[in-house]
JSON list of N, CA and C in Angstrom, two decimals:
[
{"chain": "A", "resi": 290, "resn": "MET", "atom": "N", "xyz": [-16.25, -3.12, 43.56]},
{"chain": "A", "resi": 290, "resn": "MET", "atom": "CA", "xyz": [-15.89, -1.75, 43.22]},
{"chain": "A", "resi": 290, "resn": "MET", "atom": "C", "xyz": [-14.60, -1.37, 43.96]},
{"chain": "A", "resi": 291, "resn": "ILE", "atom": "N", "xyz": [-13.70, -0.78, 43.25]},
{"chain": "A", "resi": 291, "resn": "ILE", "atom": "CA", "xyz": [-12.43, -0.34, 43.83]},
{"chain": "A", "resi": 291, "resn": "ILE", "atom": "C", "xyz": [-12.52, 1.14, 44.14]},
{"chain": "A", "resi": 292, "resn": "ASP", "atom": "N", "xyz": [-12.11, 1.49, 45.35]},
{"chain": "A", "resi": 292, "resn": "ASP", "atom": "CA", "xyz": [-12.15, 2.89, 45.79]},
{"chain": "A", "resi": 292, "resn": "ASP", "atom": "C", "xyz": [-10.72, 3.40, 45.89]},
{"chain": "A", "resi": 293, "resn": "ALA", "atom": "N", "xyz": [-10.08, 3.61, 44.75]},
{"chain": "A", "resi": 293, "resn": "ALA", "atom": "CA", "xyz": [-8.69, 4.06, 44.72]},
{"chain": "A", "resi": 293, "resn": "ALA", "atom": "C", "xyz": [-8.59, 5.56, 44.89]},
{"chain": "A", "resi": 294, "resn": "LYS", "atom": "N", "xyz": [-7.52, 5.98, 45.51]},
{"chain": "A", "resi": 294, "resn": "LYS", "atom": "CA", "xyz": [-7.24, 7.41, 45.67]},
{"chain": "A", "resi": 294, "resn": "LYS", "atom": "C", "xyz": [-5.80, 7.67, 45.27]},
{"chain": "A", "resi": 295, "resn": "THR", "atom": "N", "xyz": [-5.53, 8.90, 44.89]},
{"chain": "A", "resi": 295, "resn": "THR", "atom": "CA", "xyz": [-4.15, 9.26, 44.57]},
{"chain": "A", "resi": 295, "resn": "THR", "atom": "C", "xyz": [-3.38, 9.46, 45.86]},
{"chain": "A", "resi": 296, "resn": "GLY", "atom": "N", "xyz": [-2.08, 9.37, 45.78]},
{"chain": "A", "resi": 296, "resn": "GLY", "atom": "CA", "xyz": [-1.23, 9.56, 46.94]},
{"chain": "A", "resi": 296, "resn": "GLY", "atom": "C", "xyz": [-1.23, 11.00, 47.41]},
{"chain": "A", "resi": 297, "resn": "LEU", "atom": "N", "xyz": [-0.99, 11.18, 48.69]},
{"chain": "A", "resi": 297, "resn": "LEU", "atom": "CA", "xyz": [-0.90, 12.51, 49.28]},
{"chain": "A", "resi": 297, "resn": "LEU", "atom": "C", "xyz": [0.51, 12.71, 49.81]},
{"chain": "A", "resi": 298, "resn": "LEU", "atom": "N", "xyz": [1.06, 13.88, 49.57]},
{"chain": "A", "resi": 298, "resn": "LEU", "atom": "CA", "xyz": [2.39, 14.22, 50.06]},
{"chain": "A", "resi": 298, "resn": "LEU", "atom": "C", "xyz": [2.29, 14.65, 51.52]},
{"chain": "A", "resi": 299, "resn": "PHE", "atom": "N", "xyz": [2.95, 13.90, 52.40]},
{"chain": "A", "resi": 299, "resn": "PHE", "atom": "CA", "xyz": [2.97, 14.24, 53.81]},
{"chain": "A", "resi": 299, "resn": "PHE", "atom": "C", "xyz": [4.04, 15.26, 54.11]},
{"chain": "A", "resi": 300, "resn": "SER", "atom": "N", "xyz": [5.21, 15.03, 53.57]},
{"chain": "A", "resi": 300, "resn": "SER", "atom": "CA", "xyz": [6.31, 15.98, 53.74]},
{"chain": "A", "resi": 300, "resn": "SER", "atom": "C", "xyz": [7.37, 15.69, 52.69]},
{"chain": "A", "resi": 301, "resn": "GLU", "atom": "N", "xyz": [8.29, 16.60, 52.56]},
{"chain": "A", "resi": 301, "resn": "GLU", "atom": "CA", "xyz": [9.35, 16.44, 51.56]},
{"chain": "A", "resi": 301, "resn": "GLU", "atom": "C", "xyz": [10.68, 16.88, 52.15]},
{"chain": "A", "resi": 302, "resn": "GLY", "atom": "N", "xyz": [11.75, 16.57, 51.45]},
{"chain": "A", "resi": 302, "resn": "GLY", "atom": "CA", "xyz": [13.08, 16.94, 51.91]},
{"chain": "A", "resi": 302, "resn": "GLY", "atom": "C", "xyz": [13.53, 16.14, 53.12]},
{"chain": "A", "resi": 303, "resn": "MET", "atom": "N", "xyz": [13.08, 14.88, 53.20]},
{"chain": "A", "resi": 303, "resn": "MET", "atom": "CA", "xyz": [13.42, 14.05, 54.35]},
{"chain": "A", "resi": 303, "resn": "MET", "atom": "C", "xyz": [14.71, 13.27, 54.10]},
{"chain": "A", "resi": 304, "resn": "SER", "atom": "N", "xyz": [15.31, 12.87, 55.19]},
{"chain": "A", "resi": 304, "resn": "SER", "atom": "CA", "xyz": [16.48, 11.99, 55.10]},
{"chain": "A", "resi": 304, "resn": "SER", "atom": "C", "xyz": [16.02, 10.60, 54.66]},
{"chain": "A", "resi": 305, "resn": "GLU", "atom": "N", "xyz": [16.96, 9.72, 54.43]},
{"chain": "A", "resi": 305, "resn": "GLU", "atom": "CA", "xyz": [16.63, 8.37, 54.01]},
{"chain": "A", "resi": 305, "resn": "GLU", "atom": "C", "xyz": [15.83, 7.60, 55.08]},
{"chain": "A", "resi": 306, "resn": "GLN", "atom": "N", "xyz": [16.07, 7.87, 56.35]},
{"chain": "A", "resi": 306, "resn": "GLN", "atom": "CA", "xyz": [15.42, 7.15, 57.44]},
{"chain": "A", "resi": 306, "resn": "GLN", "atom": "C", "xyz": [14.04, 7.70, 57.79]},
{"chain": "A", "resi": 307, "resn": "GLU", "atom": "N", "xyz": [13.81, 8.98, 57.57]},
{"chain": "A", "resi": 307, "resn": "GLU", "atom": "CA", "xyz": [12.55, 9.60, 58.00]},
{"chain": "A", "resi": 307, "resn": "GLU", "atom": "C", "xyz": [11.29, 8.98, 57.40]},
{"chain": "A", "resi": 308, "resn": "PRO", "atom": "N", "xyz": [11.24, 8.64, 56.11]},
{"chain": "A", "resi": 308, "resn": "PRO", "atom": "CA", "xyz": [10.02, 8.00, 55.60]},
{"chain": "A", "resi": 308, "resn": "PRO", "atom": "C", "xyz": [9.74, 6.66, 56.29]},
{"chain": "A", "resi": 309, "resn": "LEU", "atom": "N", "xyz": [10.77, 5.91, 56.60]},
{"chain": "A", "resi": 309, "resn": "LEU", "atom": "CA", "xyz": [10.59, 4.64, 57.31]},
{"chain": "A", "resi": 309, "resn": "LEU", "atom": "C", "xyz": [10.01, 4.88, 58.70]},
{"chain": "A", "resi": 310, "resn": "ASP", "atom": "N", "xyz": [10.51, 5.90, 59.38]},
{"chain": "A", "resi": 310, "resn": "ASP", "atom": "CA", "xyz": [9.99, 6.24, 60.71]},
{"chain": "A", "resi": 310, "resn": "ASP", "atom": "C", "xyz": [8.52, 6.65, 60.63]},
{"chain": "A", "resi": 311, "resn": "GLN", "atom": "N", "xyz": [8.18, 7.43, 59.61]},
{"chain": "A", "resi": 311, "resn": "GLN", "atom": "CA", "xyz": [6.79, 7.87, 59.48]},
{"chain": "A", "resi": 311, "resn": "GLN", "atom": "C", "xyz": [5.86, 6.71, 59.16]},
{"chain": "A", "resi": 312, "resn": "VAL", "atom": "N", "xyz": [6.30, 5.79, 58.34]},
{"chain": "A", "resi": 312, "resn": "VAL", "atom": "CA", "xyz": [5.49, 4.61, 58.04]},
{"chain": "A", "resi": 312, "resn": "VAL", "atom": "C", "xyz": [5.26, 3.81, 59.32]},
{"chain": "A", "resi": 313, "resn": "GLN", "atom": "N", "xyz": [6.30, 3.66, 60.14]},
{"chain": "A", "resi": 313, "resn": "GLN", "atom": "CA", "xyz": [6.14, 2.94, 61.40]},
{"chain": "A", "resi": 313, "resn": "GLN", "atom": "C", "xyz": [5.14, 3.64, 62.31]},
{"chain": "A", "resi": 314, "resn": "LYS", "atom": "N", "xyz": [5.16, 4.97, 62.33]},
{"chain": "A", "resi": 314, "resn": "LYS", "atom": "CA", "xyz": [4.20, 5.73, 63.14]},
{"chain": "A", "resi": 314, "resn": "LYS", "atom": "C", "xyz": [2.78, 5.51, 62.64]},
{"chain": "A", "resi": 315, "resn": "VAL", "atom": "N", "xyz": [2.59, 5.50, 61.32]},
{"chain": "A", "resi": 315, "resn": "VAL", "atom": "CA", "xyz": [1.26, 5.26, 60.75]},
{"chain": "A", "resi": 315, "resn": "VAL", "atom": "C", "xyz": [0.76, 3.87, 61.14]},
{"chain": "A", "resi": 316, "resn": "ILE", "atom": "N", "xyz": [1.63, 2.89, 61.06]},
{"chain": "A", "resi": 316, "resn": "ILE", "atom": "CA", "xyz": [1.24, 1.53, 61.45]},
{"chain": "A", "resi": 316, "resn": "ILE", "atom": "C", "xyz": [0.86, 1.48, 62.92]},
{"chain": "A", "resi": 317, "resn": "SER", "atom": "N", "xyz": [1.62, 2.14, 63.76]},
{"chain": "A", "resi": 317, "resn": "SER", "atom": "CA", "xyz": [1.32, 2.18, 65.19]},
{"chain": "A", "resi": 317, "resn": "SER", "atom": "C", "xyz": [-0.03, 2.85, 65.47]},
{"chain": "A", "resi": 318, "resn": "ILE", "atom": "N", "xyz": [-0.30, 3.95, 64.80]},
{"chain": "A", "resi": 318, "resn": "ILE", "atom": "CA", "xyz": [-1.57, 4.66, 64.97]},
{"chain": "A", "resi": 318, "resn": "ILE", "atom": "C", "xyz": [-2.72, 3.77, 64.51]},
{"chain": "A", "resi": 319, "resn": "TYR", "atom": "N", "xyz": [-2.54, 3.07, 63.41]},
{"chain": "A", "resi": 319, "resn": "TYR", "atom": "CA", "xyz": [-3.56, 2.15, 62.90]},
{"chain": "A", "resi": 319, "resn": "TYR", "atom": "C", "xyz": [-3.81, 1.02, 63.89]},
{"chain": "A", "resi": 320, "resn": "GLU", "atom": "N", "xyz": [-2.75, 0.46, 64.46]},
{"chain": "A", "resi": 320, "resn": "GLU", "atom": "CA", "xyz": [-2.89, -0.61, 65.45]},
{"chain": "A", "resi": 320, "resn": "GLU", "atom": "C", "xyz": [-3.66, -0.15, 66.68]},
{"chain": "A", "resi": 321, "resn": "LYS", "atom": "N", "xyz": [-3.40, 1.08, 67.12]},
{"chain": "A", "resi": 321, "resn": "LYS", "atom": "CA", "xyz": [-4.04, 1.62, 68.32]},
{"chain": "A", "resi": 321, "resn": "LYS", "atom": "C", "xyz": [-5.49, 2.06, 68.08]},
{"chain": "A", "resi": 322, "resn": "ASN", "atom": "N", "xyz": [-5.77, 2.59, 66.88]},
{"chain": "A", "resi": 322, "resn": "ASN", "atom": "CA", "xyz": [-7.06, 3.24, 66.64]},
{"chain": "A", "resi": 322, "resn": "ASN", "atom": "C", "xyz": [-7.96, 2.53, 65.64]},
{"chain": "A", "resi": 323, "resn": "GLY", "atom": "N", "xyz": [-7.42, 1.56, 64.94]},
{"chain": "A", "resi": 323, "resn": "GLY", "atom": "CA", "xyz": [-8.23, 0.83, 63.97]},
{"chain": "A", "resi": 323, "resn": "GLY", "atom": "C", "xyz": [-9.20, -0.11, 64.65]},
{"chain": "A", "resi": 324, "resn": "LYS", "atom": "N", "xyz": [-10.37, -0.29, 64.05]},
{"chain": "A", "resi": 324, "resn": "LYS", "atom": "CA", "xyz": [-11.35, -1.23, 64.57]},
{"chain": "A", "resi": 324, "resn": "LYS", "atom": "C", "xyz": [-10.95, -2.64, 64.14]},
{"chain": "A", "resi": 325, "resn": "LYS", "atom": "N", "xyz": [-11.42, -3.62, 64.87]},
{"chain": "A", "resi": 325, "resn": "LYS", "atom": "CA", "xyz": [-11.10, -5.01, 64.56]},
{"chain": "A", "resi": 325, "resn": "LYS", "atom": "C", "xyz": [-11.52, -5.33, 63.13]},
{"chain": "A", "resi": 326, "resn": "ARG", "atom": "N", "xyz": [-10.58, -5.86, 62.35]},
{"chain": "A", "resi": 326, "resn": "ARG", "atom": "CA", "xyz": [-10.80, -6.26, 60.96]},
{"chain": "A", "resi": 326, "resn": "ARG", "atom": "C", "xyz": [-11.15, -5.09, 60.02]},
{"chain": "A", "resi": 327, "resn": "GLU", "atom": "N", "xyz": [-10.82, -3.87, 60.43]},
{"chain": "A", "resi": 327, "resn": "GLU", "atom": "CA", "xyz": [-11.08, -2.69, 59.60]},
{"chain": "A", "resi": 327, "resn": "GLU", "atom": "C", "xyz": [-9.97, -2.54, 58.57]},
{"chain": "A", "resi": 328, "resn": "ALA", "atom": "N", "xyz": [-10.35, -2.45, 57.32]},
{"chain": "A", "resi": 328, "resn": "ALA", "atom": "CA", "xyz": [-9.37, -2.25, 56.26]},
{"chain": "A", "resi": 328, "resn": "ALA", "atom": "C", "xyz": [-8.70, -0.88, 56.42]},
{"chain": "A", "resi": 329, "resn": "PHE", "atom": "N", "xyz": [-7.43, -0.81, 56.03]},
{"chain": "A", "resi": 329, "resn": "PHE", "atom": "CA", "xyz": [-6.69, 0.44, 56.20]},
{"chain": "A", "resi": 329, "resn": "PHE", "atom": "C", "xyz": [-7.34, 1.63, 55.50]},
{"chain": "A", "resi": 330, "resn": "PRO", "atom": "N", "xyz": [-7.80, 1.49, 54.23]},
{"chain": "A", "resi": 330, "resn": "PRO", "atom": "CA", "xyz": [-8.46, 2.65, 53.59]},
{"chain": "A", "resi": 330, "resn": "PRO", "atom": "C", "xyz": [-9.70, 3.13, 54.35]},
{"chain": "A", "resi": 331, "resn": "LYS", "atom": "N", "xyz": [-10.46, 2.20, 54.91]},
{"chain": "A", "resi": 331, "resn": "LYS", "atom": "CA", "xyz": [-11.64, 2.60, 55.70]},
{"chain": "A", "resi": 331, "resn": "LYS", "atom": "C", "xyz": [-11.22, 3.31, 56.97]},
{"chain": "A", "resi": 332, "resn": "PHE", "atom": "N", "xyz": [-10.13, 2.84, 57.57]},
{"chain": "A", "resi": 332, "resn": "PHE", "atom": "CA", "xyz": [-9.59, 3.51, 58.75]},
{"chain": "A", "resi": 332, "resn": "PHE", "atom": "C", "xyz": [-9.21, 4.95, 58.42]},
{"chain": "A", "resi": 333, "resn": "ILE", "atom": "N", "xyz": [-8.51, 5.14, 57.32]},
{"chain": "A", "resi": 333, "resn": "ILE", "atom": "CA", "xyz": [-8.09, 6.49, 56.91]},
{"chain": "A", "resi": 333, "resn": "ILE", "atom": "C", "xyz": [-9.31, 7.39, 56.70]},
{"chain": "A", "resi": 334, "resn": "ASN", "atom": "N", "xyz": [-10.33, 6.88, 56.03]},
{"chain": "A", "resi": 334, "resn": "ASN", "atom": "CA", "xyz": [-11.55, 7.66, 55.81]},
{"chain": "A", "resi": 334, "resn": "ASN", "atom": "C", "xyz": [-12.22, 8.04, 57.12]},
{"chain": "A", "resi": 335, "resn": "ARG", "atom": "N", "xyz": [-12.25, 7.12, 58.07]},
{"chain": "A", "resi": 335, "resn": "ARG", "atom": "CA", "xyz": [-12.90, 7.37, 59.35]},
{"chain": "A", "resi": 335, "resn": "ARG", "atom": "C", "xyz": [-12.03, 8.26, 60.25]},
{"chain": "A", "resi": 336, "resn": "PHE", "atom": "N", "xyz": [-10.76, 7.96, 60.34]},
{"chain": "A", "resi": 336, "resn": "PHE", "atom": "CA", "xyz": [-9.84, 8.67, 61.23]},
{"chain": "A", "resi": 336, "resn": "PHE", "atom": "C", "xyz": [-9.52, 10.07, 60.71]},
{"chain": "A", "resi": 337, "resn": "GLY", "atom": "N", "xyz": [-9.42, 10.19, 59.39]},
{"chain": "A", "resi": 337, "resn": "GLY", "atom": "CA", "xyz": [-9.13, 11.49, 58.77]},
{"chain": "A", "resi": 337, "resn": "GLY", "atom": "C", "xyz": [-7.66, 11.68, 58.49]},
{"chain": "A", "resi": 338, "resn": "ILE", "atom": "N", "xyz": [-7.35, 12.09, 57.29]},
{"chain": "A", "resi": 338, "resn": "ILE", "atom": "CA", "xyz": [-5.96, 12.28, 56.89]},
{"chain": "A", "resi": 338, "resn": "ILE", "atom": "C", "xyz": [-5.29, 13.41, 57.68]},
{"chain": "A", "resi": 339, "resn": "ASP", "atom": "N", "xyz": [-6.04, 14.49, 57.95]},
{"chain": "A", "resi": 339, "resn": "ASP", "atom": "CA", "xyz": [-5.47, 15.60, 58.73]},
{"chain": "A", "resi": 339, "resn": "ASP", "atom": "C", "xyz": [-5.18, 15.17, 60.16]},
{"chain": "A", "resi": 340, "resn": "ASN", "atom": "N", "xyz": [-6.08, 14.38, 60.73]},
{"chain": "A", "resi": 340, "resn": "ASN", "atom": "CA", "xyz": [-5.86, 13.87, 62.08]},
{"chain": "A", "resi": 340, "resn": "ASN", "atom": "C", "xyz": [-4.65, 12.95, 62.10]},
{"chain": "A", "resi": 341, "resn": "LEU", "atom": "N", "xyz": [-4.50, 12.13, 61.08]},
{"chain": "A", "resi": 341, "resn": "LEU", "atom": "CA", "xyz": [-3.34, 11.24, 60.99]},
{"chain": "A", "resi": 341, "resn": "LEU", "atom": "C", "xyz": [-2.05, 12.04, 60.94]},
{"chain": "A", "resi": 342, "resn": "LYS", "atom": "N", "xyz": [-2.02, 13.10, 60.13]},
{"chain": "A", "resi": 342, "resn": "LYS", "atom": "CA", "xyz": [-0.83, 13.94, 60.06]},
{"chain": "A", "resi": 342, "resn": "LYS", "atom": "C", "xyz": [-0.49, 14.54, 61.42]},
{"chain": "A", "resi": 343, "resn": "LYS", "atom": "N", "xyz": [-1.50, 15.01, 62.15]},
{"chain": "A", "resi": 343, "resn": "LYS", "atom": "CA", "xyz": [-1.27, 15.58, 63.49]},
{"chain": "A", "resi": 343, "resn": "LYS", "atom": "C", "xyz": [-0.71, 14.53, 64.44]},
{"chain": "A", "resi": 344, "resn": "GLN", "atom": "N", "xyz": [-1.24, 13.32, 64.37]},
{"chain": "A", "resi": 344, "resn": "GLN", "atom": "CA", "xyz": [-0.79, 12.24, 65.25]},
{"chain": "A", "resi": 344, "resn": "GLN", "atom": "C", "xyz": [0.66, 11.85, 64.93]},
{"chain": "A", "resi": 345, "resn": "ILE", "atom": "N", "xyz": [1.03, 11.87, 63.67]},
{"chain": "A", "resi": 345, "resn": "ILE", "atom": "CA", "xyz": [2.40, 11.52, 63.29]},
{"chain": "A", "resi": 345, "resn": "ILE", "atom": "C", "xyz": [3.39, 12.51, 63.90]},
{"chain": "A", "resi": 346, "resn": "VAL", "atom": "N", "xyz": [3.03, 13.78, 63.91]},
{"chain": "A", "resi": 346, "resn": "VAL", "atom": "CA", "xyz": [3.89, 14.81, 64.48]},
{"chain": "A", "resi": 346, "resn": "VAL", "atom": "C", "xyz": [4.02, 14.61, 66.00]},
{"chain": "A", "resi": 347, "resn": "LYS", "atom": "N", "xyz": [2.93, 14.20, 66.66]},
{"chain": "A", "resi": 347, "resn": "LYS", "atom": "CA", "xyz": [2.94, 14.00, 68.12]},
{"chain": "A", "resi": 347, "resn": "LYS", "atom": "C", "xyz": [3.85, 12.86, 68.55]},
{"chain": "A", "resi": 348, "resn": "GLU", "atom": "N", "xyz": [3.83, 11.77, 67.81]},
{"chain": "A", "resi": 348, "resn": "GLU", "atom": "CA", "xyz": [4.56, 10.55, 68.23]},
{"chain": "A", "resi": 348, "resn": "GLU", "atom": "C", "xyz": [6.05, 10.70, 68.12]}
]
């Protein structure tokens, strides 16, 4: 069974570099907070999209 979700808009009106920086922050948060062998979608469900957004702003 595939558990697909539609994309969520994090922010808009960014420069060319800003999306790359945000992706790097998401990867870093996943590396720090993800469980061993945890798939990224499961991490997002457990960690929470709102919490992820808050963490991106902090970093």
